[in-house]
Structure formats: structure tokens, C-alpha cells
């Protein structure tokens, strides 16, 4: 798959937690399955123009869904949230200044 999509590997890999590939436009992170978690595609990262607008739009239909501000050491996401089906979403904006490695 890496050769088909021209993905590149990050300089520092995390073999015990995830395998990451990217081509500059799309990133594919394969996180190892934890005990009790199904092996499904359920974690997505999206770059958006306005995180606040997205969170406001989510709040109307899903007021109980919460968002978590990520630590500065995260190379992509500013906010992590989820939907009622259990899918996770990492949200980032174009001017996030701690993007590094394959996320730049």
C-alpha cells in the first residue's frame, strides 16, 4: 500500500503504538487494537478552517458529546471528539504550529 500511494514513513516511528504513513495529502495511521476494542476503521483526523464552527455545529444535534483539547505535543490534532456511534475525530486547523514530520 505504501508504494501504491507513495506514502513516506515518519523519522521517528512508534512501533508499539501505531504505524504511520503519509503522502503529503493523506495520512494513514494504523493503531494497534487494544484488548476489548474491535478492529475497525473508527479514528479520523480532519483539518478544518474553524474548529469552533465545527464544535458549534456538533453541539446542536449532539449536546452530550464532549470535545477534548489535546496536549501541544500531539503532531496533528488540537481537539479530539467522537460521534454517537463511537467514531473518534481529531480536528486540526491549517495554522496549527506544532505540526511536524509527515503532517507538514
C-alpha positions as a LaTeX table, in Angstrom:
\begin{tabular}{lrrr}
\hline
Residue & $x$ (\AA) & $y$ (\AA) & $z$ (\AA) \\
\hline
Unk1 & 0.00 & 0.00 & 0.00 \\
Unk2 & 2.83 & 2.40 & 0.84 \\
Unk3 & 4.33 & 2.11 & $-2.64$ \\
Unk4 & 0.95 & 2.43 & $-4.37$ \\
Unk5 & 0.08 & 5.70 & $-2.62$ \\
Unk6 & 3.69 & 6.99 & $-2.42$ \\
Unk7 & 3.43 & 7.16 & 1.36 \\
Unk8 & 6.50 & 8.09 & 3.37 \\
Unk9 & 7.35 & 7.00 & 6.89 \\
Unk10 & 7.98 & 9.43 & 9.74 \\
Unk11 & 11.53 & 9.92 & 11.00 \\
Unk12 & 10.63 & 8.68 & 14.47 \\
Unk13 & 8.24 & 5.75 & 14.44 \\
Unk14 & 6.13 & 4.44 & 17.31 \\
Unk15 & 6.13 & 0.70 & 16.58 \\
Unk16 & 4.45 & $-0.19$ & 19.87 \\
Unk17 & 1.55 & 2.21 & 19.44 \\
Unk18 & 0.99 & 2.95 & 15.74 \\
Unk19 & 2.29 & 2.62 & 12.20 \\
Unk20 & 2.05 & 5.87 & 10.25 \\
Unk21 & 2.35 & 6.58 & 6.53 \\
Unk22 & 1.66 & 9.73 & 4.50 \\
Unk23 & 1.91 & 11.14 & 1.01 \\
Unk24 & 1.61 & 14.84 & 1.91 \\
Unk25 & $-2.16$ & 14.97 & 1.41 \\
Unk26 & $-3.46$ & 11.92 & 3.20 \\
Unk27 & $-2.11$ & 10.22 & 6.29 \\
Unk28 & $-2.78$ & 6.65 & 7.29 \\
Unk29 & $-2.23$ & 5.77 & 10.94 \\
Unk30 & $-2.73$ & 2.15 & 11.88 \\
Unk31 & $-3.21$ & 1.97 & 15.63 \\
Unk32 & $-2.80$ & $-1.37$ & 17.30 \\
Unk33 & $-6.01$ & $-2.89$ & 18.57 \\
Unk34 & $-6.37$ & $-2.74$ & 22.32 \\
Unk35 & $-7.96$ & $-5.60$ & 24.28 \\
Unk36 & $-11.73$ & $-5.37$ & 24.10 \\
Unk37 & $-11.73$ & $-2.97$ & 21.12 \\
Unk38 & $-12.99$ & $-4.12$ & 17.72 \\
Unk39 & $-10.65$ & $-3.95$ & 14.74 \\
Unk40 & $-12.48$ & $-1.31$ & 12.70 \\
Unk41 & $-11.79$ & 1.94 & 10.90 \\
Unk42 & $-13.03$ & 4.33 & 13.60 \\
Unk43 & $-10.48$ & 7.12 & 14.09 \\
Unk44 & $-10.21$ & 10.04 & 11.66 \\
Unk45 & $-8.15$ & 13.22 & 11.52 \\
Unk46 & $-9.50$ & 16.24 & 9.67 \\
Unk47 & $-8.04$ & 19.68 & 9.03 \\
Unk48 & $-10.79$ & 22.32 & 9.24 \\
Unk49 & $-10.85$ & 26.09 & 8.83 \\
Unk50 & $-12.70$ & 26.72 & 12.10 \\
Unk51 & $-12.68$ & 24.23 & 14.95 \\
Unk52 & $-15.15$ & 26.40 & 16.89 \\
Unk53 & $-17.64$ & 26.31 & 14.00 \\
Unk54 & $-17.44$ & 22.51 & 13.81 \\
Unk55 & $-17.93$ & 22.14 & 17.57 \\
Unk56 & $-20.91$ & 24.53 & 17.47 \\
Unk57 & $-22.48$ & 22.53 & 14.63 \\
Unk58 & $-21.96$ & 19.29 & 16.59 \\
Unk59 & $-23.42$ & 20.72 & 19.79 \\
Unk60 & $-26.90$ & 21.29 & 18.37 \\
Unk61 & $-27.73$ & 17.67 & 17.43 \\
Unk62 & $-25.39$ & 16.03 & 19.99 \\
Unk63 & $-25.27$ & 18.19 & 23.15 \\
Unk64 & $-23.89$ & 15.35 & 25.31 \\
Unk65 & $-20.84$ & 14.77 & 23.07 \\
Unk66 & $-17.76$ & 16.41 & 24.54 \\
Unk67 & $-14.52$ & 17.61 & 22.96 \\
Unk68 & $-11.06$ & 17.26 & 24.49 \\
Unk69 & $-8.28$ & 19.77 & 23.90 \\
Unk70 & $-5.11$ & 17.82 & 23.05 \\
Unk71 & $-1.70$ & 18.49 & 24.52 \\
Unk72 & 0.75 & 20.59 & 22.50 \\
Unk73 & 2.95 & 17.54 & 21.85 \\
Unk74 & 0.37 & 15.97 & 19.53 \\
Unk75 & 1.74 & 16.29 & 15.98 \\
Unk76 & $-1.65$ & 16.77 & 14.35 \\
Unk77 & $-4.73$ & 17.31 & 16.44 \\
Unk78 & $-5.87$ & 20.26 & 18.51 \\
Unk79 & $-9.19$ & 18.72 & 19.55 \\
Unk80 & $-10.42$ & 15.14 & 19.82 \\
Unk81 & $-14.10$ & 14.30 & 19.87 \\
Unk82 & $-16.40$ & 11.44 & 18.87 \\
Unk83 & $-19.79$ & 10.75 & 17.40 \\
Unk84 & $-22.64$ & 8.74 & 18.99 \\
Unk85 & $-21.57$ & 5.65 & 17.01 \\
Unk86 & $-18.16$ & 5.64 & 18.72 \\
Unk87 & $-16.01$ & 7.03 & 15.89 \\
Unk88 & $-13.19$ & 9.31 & 17.04 \\
Unk89 & $-12.26$ & 12.54 & 15.25 \\
Unk90 & $-9.10$ & 14.59 & 15.65 \\
Unk91 & $-9.58$ & 18.17 & 14.49 \\
Unk92 & $-6.77$ & 20.48 & 13.45 \\
Unk93 & $-6.61$ & 23.85 & 11.70 \\
Unk94 & $-4.21$ & 24.95 & 8.92 \\
Unk95 & $-2.13$ & 27.26 & 11.12 \\
Unk96 & $-1.54$ & 24.77 & 13.94 \\
Unk97 & 2.09 & 25.43 & 14.80 \\
Unk98 & 3.11 & 22.07 & 16.23 \\
Unk99 & 2.58 & 20.04 & 13.06 \\
Unk100 & 5.68 & 18.03 & 12.31 \\
Unk101 & 7.04 & 15.09 & 10.42 \\
Unk102 & 4.52 & 13.59 & 7.98 \\
Unk103 & 1.81 & 16.11 & 8.94 \\
Unk104 & 3.58 & 19.07 & 7.32 \\
\hline
\end{tabular}
